[in-house]
Short mmCIF file of C-alpha atoms in Angstrom, two decimals:
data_model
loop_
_atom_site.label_atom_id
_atom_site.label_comp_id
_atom_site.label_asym_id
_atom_site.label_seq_id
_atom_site.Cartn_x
_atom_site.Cartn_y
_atom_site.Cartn_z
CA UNK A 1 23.26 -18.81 -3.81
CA UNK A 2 20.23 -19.57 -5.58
CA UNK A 3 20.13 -22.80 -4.73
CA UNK A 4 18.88 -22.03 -1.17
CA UNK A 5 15.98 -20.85 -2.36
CA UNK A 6 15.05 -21.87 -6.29
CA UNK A 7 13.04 -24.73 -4.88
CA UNK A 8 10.31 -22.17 -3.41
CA UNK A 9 9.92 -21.01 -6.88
CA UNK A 10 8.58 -24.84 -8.22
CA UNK A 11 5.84 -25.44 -5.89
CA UNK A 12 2.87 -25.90 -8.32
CA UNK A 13 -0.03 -26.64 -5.20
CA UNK A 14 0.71 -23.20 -3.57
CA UNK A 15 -1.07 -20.94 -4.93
CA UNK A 16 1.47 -18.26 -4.20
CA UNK A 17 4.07 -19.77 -5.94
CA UNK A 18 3.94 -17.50 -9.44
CA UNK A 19 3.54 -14.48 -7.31
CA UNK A 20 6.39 -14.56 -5.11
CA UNK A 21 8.41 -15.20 -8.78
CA UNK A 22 7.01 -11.89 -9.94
CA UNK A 23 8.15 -10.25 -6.39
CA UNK A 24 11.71 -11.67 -6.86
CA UNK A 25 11.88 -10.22 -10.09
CA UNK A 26 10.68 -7.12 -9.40
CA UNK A 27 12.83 -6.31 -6.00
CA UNK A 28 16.10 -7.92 -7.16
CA UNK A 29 17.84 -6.48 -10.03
CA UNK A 30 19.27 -8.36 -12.69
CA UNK A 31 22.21 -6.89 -12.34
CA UNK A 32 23.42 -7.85 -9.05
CA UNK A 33 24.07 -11.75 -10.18
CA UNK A 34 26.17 -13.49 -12.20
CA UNK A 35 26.90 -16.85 -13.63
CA UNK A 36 24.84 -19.20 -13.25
CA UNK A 37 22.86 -17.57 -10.73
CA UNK A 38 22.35 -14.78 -13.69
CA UNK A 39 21.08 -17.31 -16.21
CA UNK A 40 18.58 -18.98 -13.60
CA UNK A 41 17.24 -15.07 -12.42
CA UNK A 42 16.26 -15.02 -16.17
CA UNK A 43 14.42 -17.94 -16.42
CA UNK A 44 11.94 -16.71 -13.19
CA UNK A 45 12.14 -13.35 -15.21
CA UNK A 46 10.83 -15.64 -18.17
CA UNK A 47 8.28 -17.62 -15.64
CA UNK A 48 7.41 -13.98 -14.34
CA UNK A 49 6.35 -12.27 -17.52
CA UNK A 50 4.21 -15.15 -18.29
CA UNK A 51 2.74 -15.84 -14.69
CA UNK A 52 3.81 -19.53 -14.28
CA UNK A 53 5.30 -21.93 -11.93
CA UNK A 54 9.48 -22.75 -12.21
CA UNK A 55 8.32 -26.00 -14.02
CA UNK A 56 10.69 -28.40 -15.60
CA UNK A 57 8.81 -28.31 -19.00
CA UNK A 58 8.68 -24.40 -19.10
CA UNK A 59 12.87 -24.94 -17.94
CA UNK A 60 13.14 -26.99 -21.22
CA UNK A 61 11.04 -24.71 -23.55
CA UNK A 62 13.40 -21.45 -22.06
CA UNK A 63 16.43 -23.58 -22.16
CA UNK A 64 15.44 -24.13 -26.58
CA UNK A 65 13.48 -20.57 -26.99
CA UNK A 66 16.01 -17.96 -25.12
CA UNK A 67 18.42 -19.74 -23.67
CA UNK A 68 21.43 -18.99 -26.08
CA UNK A 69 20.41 -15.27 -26.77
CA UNK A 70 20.35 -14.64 -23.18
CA UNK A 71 24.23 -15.85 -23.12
CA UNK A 72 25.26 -14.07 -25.81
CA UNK A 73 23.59 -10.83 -24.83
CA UNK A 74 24.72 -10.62 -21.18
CA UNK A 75 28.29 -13.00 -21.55
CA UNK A 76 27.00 -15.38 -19.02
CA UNK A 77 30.06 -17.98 -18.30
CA UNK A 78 30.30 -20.36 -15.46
CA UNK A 79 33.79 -20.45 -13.28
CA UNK A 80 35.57 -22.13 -15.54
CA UNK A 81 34.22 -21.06 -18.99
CA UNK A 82 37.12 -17.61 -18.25
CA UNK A 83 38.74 -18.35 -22.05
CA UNK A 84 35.21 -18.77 -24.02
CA UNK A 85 35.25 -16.25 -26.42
CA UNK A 86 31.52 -16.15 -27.89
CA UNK A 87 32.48 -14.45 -31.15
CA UNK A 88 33.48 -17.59 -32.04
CA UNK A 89 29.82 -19.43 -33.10
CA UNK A 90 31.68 -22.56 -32.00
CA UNK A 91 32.44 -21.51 -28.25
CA UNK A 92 28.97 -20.38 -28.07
CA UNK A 93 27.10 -23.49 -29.28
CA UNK A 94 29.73 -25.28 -26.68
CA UNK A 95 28.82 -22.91 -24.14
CA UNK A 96 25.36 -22.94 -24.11
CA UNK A 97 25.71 -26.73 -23.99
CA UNK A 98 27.68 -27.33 -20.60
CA UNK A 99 25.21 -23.98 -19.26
CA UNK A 100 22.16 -25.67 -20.46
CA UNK A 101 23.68 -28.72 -18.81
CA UNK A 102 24.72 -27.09 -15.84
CA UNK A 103 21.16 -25.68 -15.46
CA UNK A 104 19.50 -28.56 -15.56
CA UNK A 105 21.34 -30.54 -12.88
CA UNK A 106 20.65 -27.12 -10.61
CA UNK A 107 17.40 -27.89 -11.13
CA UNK A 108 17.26 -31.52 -10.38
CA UNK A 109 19.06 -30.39 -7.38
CA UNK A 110 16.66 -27.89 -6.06
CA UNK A 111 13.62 -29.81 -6.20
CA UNK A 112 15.09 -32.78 -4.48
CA UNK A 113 15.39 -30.03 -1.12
CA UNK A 114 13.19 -30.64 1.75
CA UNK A 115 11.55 -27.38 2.08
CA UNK A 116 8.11 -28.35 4.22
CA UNK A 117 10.28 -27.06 7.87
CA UNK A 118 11.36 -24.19 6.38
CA UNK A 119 9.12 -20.74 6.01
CA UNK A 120 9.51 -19.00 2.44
CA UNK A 121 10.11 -15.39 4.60
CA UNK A 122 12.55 -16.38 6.81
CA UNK A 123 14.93 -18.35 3.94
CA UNK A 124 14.90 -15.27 2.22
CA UNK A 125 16.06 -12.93 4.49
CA UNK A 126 19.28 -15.37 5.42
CA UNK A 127 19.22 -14.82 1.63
CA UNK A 128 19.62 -11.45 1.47
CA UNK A 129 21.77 -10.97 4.39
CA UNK A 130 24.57 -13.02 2.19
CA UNK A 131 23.73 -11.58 -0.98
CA UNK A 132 24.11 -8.29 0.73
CA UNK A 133 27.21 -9.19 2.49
CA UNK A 134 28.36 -10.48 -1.19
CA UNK A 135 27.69 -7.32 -2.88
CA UNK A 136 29.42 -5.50 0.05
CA UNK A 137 32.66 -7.12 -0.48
CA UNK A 138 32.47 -7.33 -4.45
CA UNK A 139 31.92 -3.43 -4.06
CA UNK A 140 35.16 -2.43 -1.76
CA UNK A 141 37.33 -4.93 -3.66
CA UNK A 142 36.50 -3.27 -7.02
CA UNK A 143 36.36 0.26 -5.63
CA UNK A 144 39.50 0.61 -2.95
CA UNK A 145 42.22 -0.33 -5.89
CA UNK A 146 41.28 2.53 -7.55
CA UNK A 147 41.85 4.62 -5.06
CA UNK A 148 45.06 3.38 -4.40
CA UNK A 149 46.16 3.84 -7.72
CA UNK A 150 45.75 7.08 -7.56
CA UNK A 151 41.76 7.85 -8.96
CA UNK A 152 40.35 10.66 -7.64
CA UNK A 153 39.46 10.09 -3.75
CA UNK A 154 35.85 12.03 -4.17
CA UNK A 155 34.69 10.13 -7.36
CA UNK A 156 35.56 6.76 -5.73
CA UNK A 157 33.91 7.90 -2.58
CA UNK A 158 30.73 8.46 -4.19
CA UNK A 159 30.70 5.45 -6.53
CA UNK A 160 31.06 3.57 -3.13
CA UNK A 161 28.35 5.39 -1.71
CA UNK A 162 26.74 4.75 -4.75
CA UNK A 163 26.92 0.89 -4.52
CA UNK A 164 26.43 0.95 -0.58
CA UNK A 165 22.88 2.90 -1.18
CA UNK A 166 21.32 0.74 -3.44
CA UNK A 167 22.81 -2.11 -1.91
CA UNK A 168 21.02 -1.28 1.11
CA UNK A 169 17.80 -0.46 -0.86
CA UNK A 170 17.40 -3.43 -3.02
CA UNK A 171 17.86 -5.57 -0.21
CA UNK A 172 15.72 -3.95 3.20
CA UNK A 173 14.16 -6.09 5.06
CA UNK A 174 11.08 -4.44 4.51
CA UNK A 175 10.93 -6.05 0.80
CA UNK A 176 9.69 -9.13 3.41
CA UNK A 177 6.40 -7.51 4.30
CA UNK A 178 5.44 -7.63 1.06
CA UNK A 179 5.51 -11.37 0.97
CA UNK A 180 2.49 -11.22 3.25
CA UNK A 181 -0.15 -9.47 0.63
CA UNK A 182 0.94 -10.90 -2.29
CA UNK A 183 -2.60 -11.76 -3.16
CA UNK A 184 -3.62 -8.37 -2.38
CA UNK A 185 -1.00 -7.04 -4.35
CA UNK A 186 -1.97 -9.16 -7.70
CA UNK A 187 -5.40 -7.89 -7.22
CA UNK A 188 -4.80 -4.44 -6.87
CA UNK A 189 -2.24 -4.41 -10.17
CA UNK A 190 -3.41 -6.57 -12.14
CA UNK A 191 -1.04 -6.27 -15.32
CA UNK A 192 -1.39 -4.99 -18.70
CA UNK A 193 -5.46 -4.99 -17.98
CA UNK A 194 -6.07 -1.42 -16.74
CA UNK A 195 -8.97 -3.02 -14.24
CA UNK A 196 -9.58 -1.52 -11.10
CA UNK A 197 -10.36 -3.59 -8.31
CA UNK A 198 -13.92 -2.35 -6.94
CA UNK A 199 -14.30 -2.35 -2.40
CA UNK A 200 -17.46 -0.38 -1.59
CA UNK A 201 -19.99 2.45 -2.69
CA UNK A 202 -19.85 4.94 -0.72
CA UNK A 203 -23.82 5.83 -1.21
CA UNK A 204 -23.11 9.58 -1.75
CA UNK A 205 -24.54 10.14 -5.33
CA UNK A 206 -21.58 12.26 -6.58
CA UNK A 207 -19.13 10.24 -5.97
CA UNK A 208 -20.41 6.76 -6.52
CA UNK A 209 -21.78 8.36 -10.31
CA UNK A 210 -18.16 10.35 -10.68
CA UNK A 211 -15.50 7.81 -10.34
CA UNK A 212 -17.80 4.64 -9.09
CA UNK A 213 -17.18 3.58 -5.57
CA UNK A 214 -14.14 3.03 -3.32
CA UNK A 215 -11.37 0.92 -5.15
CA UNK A 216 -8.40 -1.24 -3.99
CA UNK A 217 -5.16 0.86 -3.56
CA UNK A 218 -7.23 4.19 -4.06
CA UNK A 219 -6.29 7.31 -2.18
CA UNK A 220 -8.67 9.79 -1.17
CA UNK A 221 -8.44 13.13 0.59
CA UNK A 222 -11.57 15.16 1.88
CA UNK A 223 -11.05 18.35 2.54
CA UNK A 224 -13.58 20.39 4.57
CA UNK A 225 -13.52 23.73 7.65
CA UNK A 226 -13.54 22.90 11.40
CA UNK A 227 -17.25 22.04 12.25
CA UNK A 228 -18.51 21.03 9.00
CA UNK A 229 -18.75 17.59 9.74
CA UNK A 230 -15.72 16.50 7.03
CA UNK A 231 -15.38 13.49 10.07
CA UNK A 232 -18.45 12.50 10.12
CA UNK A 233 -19.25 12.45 6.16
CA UNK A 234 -16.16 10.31 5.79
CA UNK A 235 -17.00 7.95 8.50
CA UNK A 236 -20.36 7.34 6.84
CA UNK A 237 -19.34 7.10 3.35
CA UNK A 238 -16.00 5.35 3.58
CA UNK A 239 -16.25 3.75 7.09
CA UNK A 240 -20.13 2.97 8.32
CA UNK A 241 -21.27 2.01 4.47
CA UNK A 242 -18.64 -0.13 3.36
CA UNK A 243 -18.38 -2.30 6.68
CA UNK A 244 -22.29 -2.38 6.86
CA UNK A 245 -23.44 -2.88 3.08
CA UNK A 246 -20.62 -4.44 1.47
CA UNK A 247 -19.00 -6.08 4.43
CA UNK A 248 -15.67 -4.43 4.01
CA UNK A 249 -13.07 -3.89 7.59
CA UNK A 250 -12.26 -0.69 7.91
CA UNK A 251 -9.67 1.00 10.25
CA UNK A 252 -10.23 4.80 11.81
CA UNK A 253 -7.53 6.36 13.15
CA UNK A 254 -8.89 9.23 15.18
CA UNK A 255 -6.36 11.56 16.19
CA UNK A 256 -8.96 14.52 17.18
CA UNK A 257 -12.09 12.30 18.55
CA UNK A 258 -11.71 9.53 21.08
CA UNK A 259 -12.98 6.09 20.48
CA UNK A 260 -16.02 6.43 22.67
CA UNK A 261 -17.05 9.49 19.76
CA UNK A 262 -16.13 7.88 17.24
CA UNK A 263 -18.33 4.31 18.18
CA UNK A 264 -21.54 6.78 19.21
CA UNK A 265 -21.12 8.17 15.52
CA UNK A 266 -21.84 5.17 14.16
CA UNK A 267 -23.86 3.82 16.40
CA UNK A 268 -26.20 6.70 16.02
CA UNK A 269 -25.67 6.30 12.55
CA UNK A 270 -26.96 2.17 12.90
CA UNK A 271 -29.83 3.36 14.83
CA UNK A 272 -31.39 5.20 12.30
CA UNK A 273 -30.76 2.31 9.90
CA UNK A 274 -31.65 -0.40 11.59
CA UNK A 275 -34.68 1.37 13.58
CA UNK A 276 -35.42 4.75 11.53
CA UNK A 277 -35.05 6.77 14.80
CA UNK A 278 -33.30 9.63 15.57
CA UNK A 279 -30.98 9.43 18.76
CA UNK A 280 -28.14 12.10 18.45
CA UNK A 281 -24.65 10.92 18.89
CA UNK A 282 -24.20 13.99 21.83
CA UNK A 283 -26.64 12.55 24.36
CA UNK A 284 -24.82 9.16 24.13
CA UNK A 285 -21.93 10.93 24.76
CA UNK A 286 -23.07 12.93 27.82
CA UNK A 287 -24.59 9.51 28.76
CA UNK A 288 -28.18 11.07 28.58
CA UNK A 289 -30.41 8.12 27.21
CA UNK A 290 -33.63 7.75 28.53
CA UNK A 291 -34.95 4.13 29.10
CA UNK A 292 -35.76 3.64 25.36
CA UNK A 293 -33.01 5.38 23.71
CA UNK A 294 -30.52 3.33 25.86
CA UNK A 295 -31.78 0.07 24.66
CA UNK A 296 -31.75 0.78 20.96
CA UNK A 297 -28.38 2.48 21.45
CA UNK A 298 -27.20 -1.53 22.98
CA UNK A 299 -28.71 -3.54 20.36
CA UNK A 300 -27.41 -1.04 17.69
CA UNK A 301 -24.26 -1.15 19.24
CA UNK A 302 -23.77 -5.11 19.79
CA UNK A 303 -25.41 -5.42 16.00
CA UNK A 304 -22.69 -3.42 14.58
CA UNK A 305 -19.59 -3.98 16.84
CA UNK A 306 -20.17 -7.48 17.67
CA UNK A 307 -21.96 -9.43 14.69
CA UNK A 308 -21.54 -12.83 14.22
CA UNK A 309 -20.81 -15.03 11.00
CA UNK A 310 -19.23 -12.12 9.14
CA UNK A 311 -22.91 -10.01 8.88
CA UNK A 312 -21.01 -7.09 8.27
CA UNK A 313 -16.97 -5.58 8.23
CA UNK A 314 -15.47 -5.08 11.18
CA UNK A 315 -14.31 -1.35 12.22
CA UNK A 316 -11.39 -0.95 14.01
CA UNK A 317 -11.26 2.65 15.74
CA UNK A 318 -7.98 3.77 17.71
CA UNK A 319 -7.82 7.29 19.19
CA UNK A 320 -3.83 6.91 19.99
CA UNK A 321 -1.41 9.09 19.16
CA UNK A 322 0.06 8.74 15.54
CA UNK A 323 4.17 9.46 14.90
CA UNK A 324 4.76 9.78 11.50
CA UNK A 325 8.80 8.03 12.50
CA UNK A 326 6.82 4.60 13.28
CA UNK A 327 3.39 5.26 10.73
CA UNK A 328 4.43 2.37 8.26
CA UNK A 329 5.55 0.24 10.50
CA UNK A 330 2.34 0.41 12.88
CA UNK A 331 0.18 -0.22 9.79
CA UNK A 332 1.90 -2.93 8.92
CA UNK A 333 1.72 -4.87 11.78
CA UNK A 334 -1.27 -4.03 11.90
CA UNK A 335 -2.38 -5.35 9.05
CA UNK A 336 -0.46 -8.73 9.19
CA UNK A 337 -2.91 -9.26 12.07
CA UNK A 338 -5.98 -8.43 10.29
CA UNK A 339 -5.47 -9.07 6.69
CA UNK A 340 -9.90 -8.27 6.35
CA UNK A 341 -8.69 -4.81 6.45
CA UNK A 342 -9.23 -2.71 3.14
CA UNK A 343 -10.04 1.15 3.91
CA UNK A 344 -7.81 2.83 6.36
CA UNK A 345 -8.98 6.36 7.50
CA UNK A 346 -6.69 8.94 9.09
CA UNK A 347 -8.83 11.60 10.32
CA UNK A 348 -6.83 13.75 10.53
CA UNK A 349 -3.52 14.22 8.32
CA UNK A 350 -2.34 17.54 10.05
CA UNK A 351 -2.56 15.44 13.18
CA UNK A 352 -0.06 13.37 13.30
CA UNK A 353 3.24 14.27 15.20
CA UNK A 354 6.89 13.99 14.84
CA UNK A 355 8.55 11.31 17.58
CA UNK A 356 12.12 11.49 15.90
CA UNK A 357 14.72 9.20 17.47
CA UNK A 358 18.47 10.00 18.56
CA UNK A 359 19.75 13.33 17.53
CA UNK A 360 17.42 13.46 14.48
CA UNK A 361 15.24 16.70 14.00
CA UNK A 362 11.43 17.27 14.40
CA UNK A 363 9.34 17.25 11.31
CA UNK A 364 7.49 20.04 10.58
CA UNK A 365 3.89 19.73 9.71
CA UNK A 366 3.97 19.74 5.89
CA UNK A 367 6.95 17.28 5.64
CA UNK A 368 4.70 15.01 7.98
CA UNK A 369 1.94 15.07 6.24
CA UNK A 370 4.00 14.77 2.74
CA UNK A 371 5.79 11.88 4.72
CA UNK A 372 1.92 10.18 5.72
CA UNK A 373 1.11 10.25 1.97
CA UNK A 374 4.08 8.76 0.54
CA UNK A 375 4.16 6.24 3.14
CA UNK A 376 0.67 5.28 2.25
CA UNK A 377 1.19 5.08 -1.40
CA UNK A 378 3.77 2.50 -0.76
CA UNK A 379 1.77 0.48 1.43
CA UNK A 380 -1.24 0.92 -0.87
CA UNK A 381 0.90 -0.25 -3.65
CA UNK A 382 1.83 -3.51 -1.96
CA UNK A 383 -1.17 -4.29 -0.24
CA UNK A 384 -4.27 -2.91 -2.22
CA UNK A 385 -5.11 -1.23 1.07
CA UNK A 386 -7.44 2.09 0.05
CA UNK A 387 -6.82 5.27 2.09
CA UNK A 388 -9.24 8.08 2.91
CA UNK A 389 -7.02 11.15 4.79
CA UNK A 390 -9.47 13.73 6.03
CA UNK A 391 -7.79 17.14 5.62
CA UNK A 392 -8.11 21.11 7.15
CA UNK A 393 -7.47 23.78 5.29
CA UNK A 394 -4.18 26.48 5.52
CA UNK A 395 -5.45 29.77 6.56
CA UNK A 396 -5.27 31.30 2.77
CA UNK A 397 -7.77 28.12 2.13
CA UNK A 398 -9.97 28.59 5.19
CA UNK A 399 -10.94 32.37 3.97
CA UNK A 400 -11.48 31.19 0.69
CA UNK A 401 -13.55 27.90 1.71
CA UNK A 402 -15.81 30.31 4.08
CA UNK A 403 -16.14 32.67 0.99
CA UNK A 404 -17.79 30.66 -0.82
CA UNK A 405 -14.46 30.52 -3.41
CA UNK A 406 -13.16 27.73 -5.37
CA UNK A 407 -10.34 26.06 -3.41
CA UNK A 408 -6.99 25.13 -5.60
CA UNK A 409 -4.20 22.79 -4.54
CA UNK A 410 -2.32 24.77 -2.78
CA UNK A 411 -5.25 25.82 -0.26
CA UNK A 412 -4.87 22.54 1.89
CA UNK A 413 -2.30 21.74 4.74
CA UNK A 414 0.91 20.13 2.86
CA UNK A 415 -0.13 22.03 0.16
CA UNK A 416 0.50 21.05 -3.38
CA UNK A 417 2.59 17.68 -2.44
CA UNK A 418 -0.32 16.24 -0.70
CA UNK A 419 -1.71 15.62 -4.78
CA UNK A 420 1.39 13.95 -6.21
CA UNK A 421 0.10 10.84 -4.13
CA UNK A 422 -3.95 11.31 -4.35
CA UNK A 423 -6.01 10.03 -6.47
CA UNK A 424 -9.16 12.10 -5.74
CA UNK A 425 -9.60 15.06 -3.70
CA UNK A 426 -12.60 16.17 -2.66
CA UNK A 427 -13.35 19.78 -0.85
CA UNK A 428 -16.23 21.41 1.23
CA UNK A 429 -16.66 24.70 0.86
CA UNK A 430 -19.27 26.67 3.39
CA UNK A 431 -20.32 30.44 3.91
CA UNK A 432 -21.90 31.17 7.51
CA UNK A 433 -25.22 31.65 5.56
CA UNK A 434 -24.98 27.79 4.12
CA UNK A 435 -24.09 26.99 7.54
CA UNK A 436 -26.95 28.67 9.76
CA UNK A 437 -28.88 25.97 7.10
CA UNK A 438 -27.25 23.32 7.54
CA UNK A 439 -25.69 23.38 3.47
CA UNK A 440 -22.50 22.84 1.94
CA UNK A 441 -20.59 22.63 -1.71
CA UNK A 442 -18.31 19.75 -2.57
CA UNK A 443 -16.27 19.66 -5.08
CA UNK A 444 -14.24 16.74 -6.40
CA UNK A 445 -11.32 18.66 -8.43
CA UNK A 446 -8.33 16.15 -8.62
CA UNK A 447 -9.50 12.56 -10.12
CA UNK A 448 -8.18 9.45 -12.11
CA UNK A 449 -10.42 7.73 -14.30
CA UNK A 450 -13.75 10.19 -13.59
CA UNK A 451 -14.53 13.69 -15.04
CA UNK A 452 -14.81 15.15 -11.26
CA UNK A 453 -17.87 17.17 -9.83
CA UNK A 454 -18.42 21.34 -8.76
CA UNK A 455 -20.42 22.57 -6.34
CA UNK A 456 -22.53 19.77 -5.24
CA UNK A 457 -24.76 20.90 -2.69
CA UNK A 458 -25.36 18.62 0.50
CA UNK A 459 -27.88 19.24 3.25
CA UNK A 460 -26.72 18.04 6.39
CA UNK A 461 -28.19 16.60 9.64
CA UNK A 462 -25.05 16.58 11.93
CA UNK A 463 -26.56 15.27 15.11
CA UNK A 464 -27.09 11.64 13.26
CA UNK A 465 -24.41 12.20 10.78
CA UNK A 466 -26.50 12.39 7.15
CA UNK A 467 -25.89 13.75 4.64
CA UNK A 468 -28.05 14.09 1.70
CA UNK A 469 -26.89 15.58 -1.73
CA UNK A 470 -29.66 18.17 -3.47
CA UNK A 471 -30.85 16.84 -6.61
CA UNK A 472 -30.23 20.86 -7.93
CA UNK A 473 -25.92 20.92 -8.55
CA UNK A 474 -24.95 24.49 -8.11
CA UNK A 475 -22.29 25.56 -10.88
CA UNK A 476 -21.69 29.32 -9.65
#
């Protein structure tokens, strides 16, 4: 079966061609092949630990450097090789001469294919339909026997659940998507050399001096109470700064705001770049310009929404409603359209509702938002996508947070789950006397690769969306 698709694996000119042999690797198990088939899957495991093309000259060098230790180790035989017995040094060195053999003339056969009308993705699901129809039947035709020869019923159940599961697992069709960020991917992971890939500042002194920016496949949650502008800070320092300094796309989800708010955020936030003048993001909204203030409000707003030649990122904003039972799917098809895409906000996690299908159960809000963080780990993983999920506190947290108290995990809706997927978490704390002045105290508790910060003050000007961090950090 692996001749359907081996040639895909020899294409030097495509640039692609080493990664999708690290993707095989990695999603296929061993395992699950056998024969030739087995000794071939171990020669793109070869080509895949040392990041090369399926060349014939690196097929020759495995062939003399691992070639008989990998069919001694794992038996490997061909169909009629049944009687080889490879104690025998003499069966072996015969062996590994008709397999070496064997393996060559697969090869010769695979690159003589005509592969320029077919597309990679859609061989390799017909692919894994048979090789999951395969391991379907080898599974009930080594498992029903046993029952009928009289093995317990309940232990041969389960190993044929067993089989069924990770049947099903190693070969979903979602394994596919992946095929479509595989440069994304590399870059995000690059092996063995512990380098994160940097995306944007985010111009807030704490953070950018803590842990250094915005990276690829990060995950962020900002926690903050209901009117302290936790929206607004995020969509400046991980939406309206990345697209407009470092000309990174962004997508907001806004699940509380509408898309009209969200776009007069920004665009009051542009004016005061572009112009240094203060128009509040509330008379746009109540459409109460004057003459003056309307026309920097259109040329901020065509500057930032409709640039040309790639001046800045593009934002995306939608204000629809987000299920949690189609979340990963929306993304990615989302993101197979726009590929420029490489900080997704979700503003905000508690938000997002249960649509369940059938006869299946509603979610309840801490298994939705646990669900929204996995989810995004995954597709972070795959794609190098960074996430920023604004956050509310529980009530416990919101007494505490108005206090003036430090804020543990367990303060935050999902609670404690919500940092088995983060990467850095970052809270607002605010007492009504910070607030009649406009203050606040962050506090960055949970981070990877950075010491954190406490108690950073930040003075805030809501109407335009700035924030500006006190040069005095407040430890108590």
């Amino acid at each position: 079966m692996m001749q359907s698709i081996f040639k895909y694996f020899t294409v030097e000119e495509d640039k692609e061609t080493a990664l999708r042999i690290i993707w095989f690797v990695d999603s296929f198990p061993a395992k699950e092949f056998s024969g030739l088939d087995k000794f071939i899957y171990f020669y793109l495991e070869y080509c895949a630990r040392l990041g090369i093309v399926a060349k014939r000259s690196y097929l020759n060098a495995f062939l003399r450097t691992d070639g008989k230790r990998l069919i001694l180790e794992n038996n490997i035989k061909l169909d009629n090789m049944a009687a080889y017995d490879y104690t025998d040094p003499a069966a072996l060195e015969e062996a590994y001469r008709v397999i070496t053999s064997t393996t060559i003339q697969f090869y010769e056969n695979a690159i003589a294919q005509d592969i320029t009308e077919n597309e990679f993705k859609v061989v390799m699901d017909t692919w894994m339909k048979n090789q999951k129809l395969k391991l379907l039947k080898l599974s009930m035709t080594n498992n029903f026997p046993r029952a009928s020869q009289g093995e317990d019923v309940d232990e041969v159940t389960a190993d044929l659940m067993s089989d069924l599961e990770a049947i099903q697992n190693n070969y979903n069709e979602q394994k596919l998507e992946e095929l479509d960020f595989l440069g994304n991917k590399a870059s995000a992971n690059k092996v063995g050399s512990g380098e994160m890939i940097f995306i944007s500042k985010t111009h807030f002194p704490a953070i950018d001096g803590d842990v250094g920016g915005i990276f690829k496949s990060m995950i962020l949650t900002f926690t903050g109470l209901t009117g302290s502008g936790k929206s607004r800070f995020i969509f400046r320092c991980f939406g309206y700064v990345a697209a407009v300094f470092f000309k990174v796309s962004v997508r907001i989800d806004s699940l509380e705001l509408t898309k009209s708010q969200v776009e007069n955020i920004l665009i009051a936030m542009h004016i005061a770049t572009l112009f240094k003048v203060k128009i509040p993001d509330s008379l746009m909204n109540k459409d109460a310009l004057d003459e003056t203030q309307l026309r920097y409000y259109h040329a901020a707003k065509e500057d930032l929404f409709n640039n040309k030649e790639g001046k800045y990122g593009s934002i995306y904003i939608s204000d629809k409603v987000l299920y949690i039972e189609d979340f990963r799917s929306k993304v990615m098809r989302f993101l197979r359209l726009h590929k420029d895409i490489q900080i997704w906000i979700i503003d905000y996690a508690g938000l997002i509702r249960s649509n369940p299908k059938g006869f299946k159960r509603y979610s309840i809000k801490a298994e939705i938002i646990e669900e929204a963080y996995a989810t995004a780990r995954e597709i972070s993983t795959n794609t190098g996508l960074a996430w920023v999920f604004i956050n509310q506190y529980n009530r416990e947290g919101a007494l505490k947070a108005k206090a003036g108290k430090s804020i543990d995990q367990g303060d935050i809706e999902g609670g404690q789950t919500v940092h088995k997927y983060t990467d850095y978490n970052i809270y607002s704390t605010q007492t009504e006397e910070q607030k009649s002045t406009s203050l606040q105290l962050m506090t960055a508790d949970k981070v990877r690769g950075a010491k954190g910060f406490n108690k950073v003050p930040v003075k805030s000007d809501l109407s335009i969306s700035k924030f500006d961090q006190m040069a005095k950090v407040i430890t108590s």
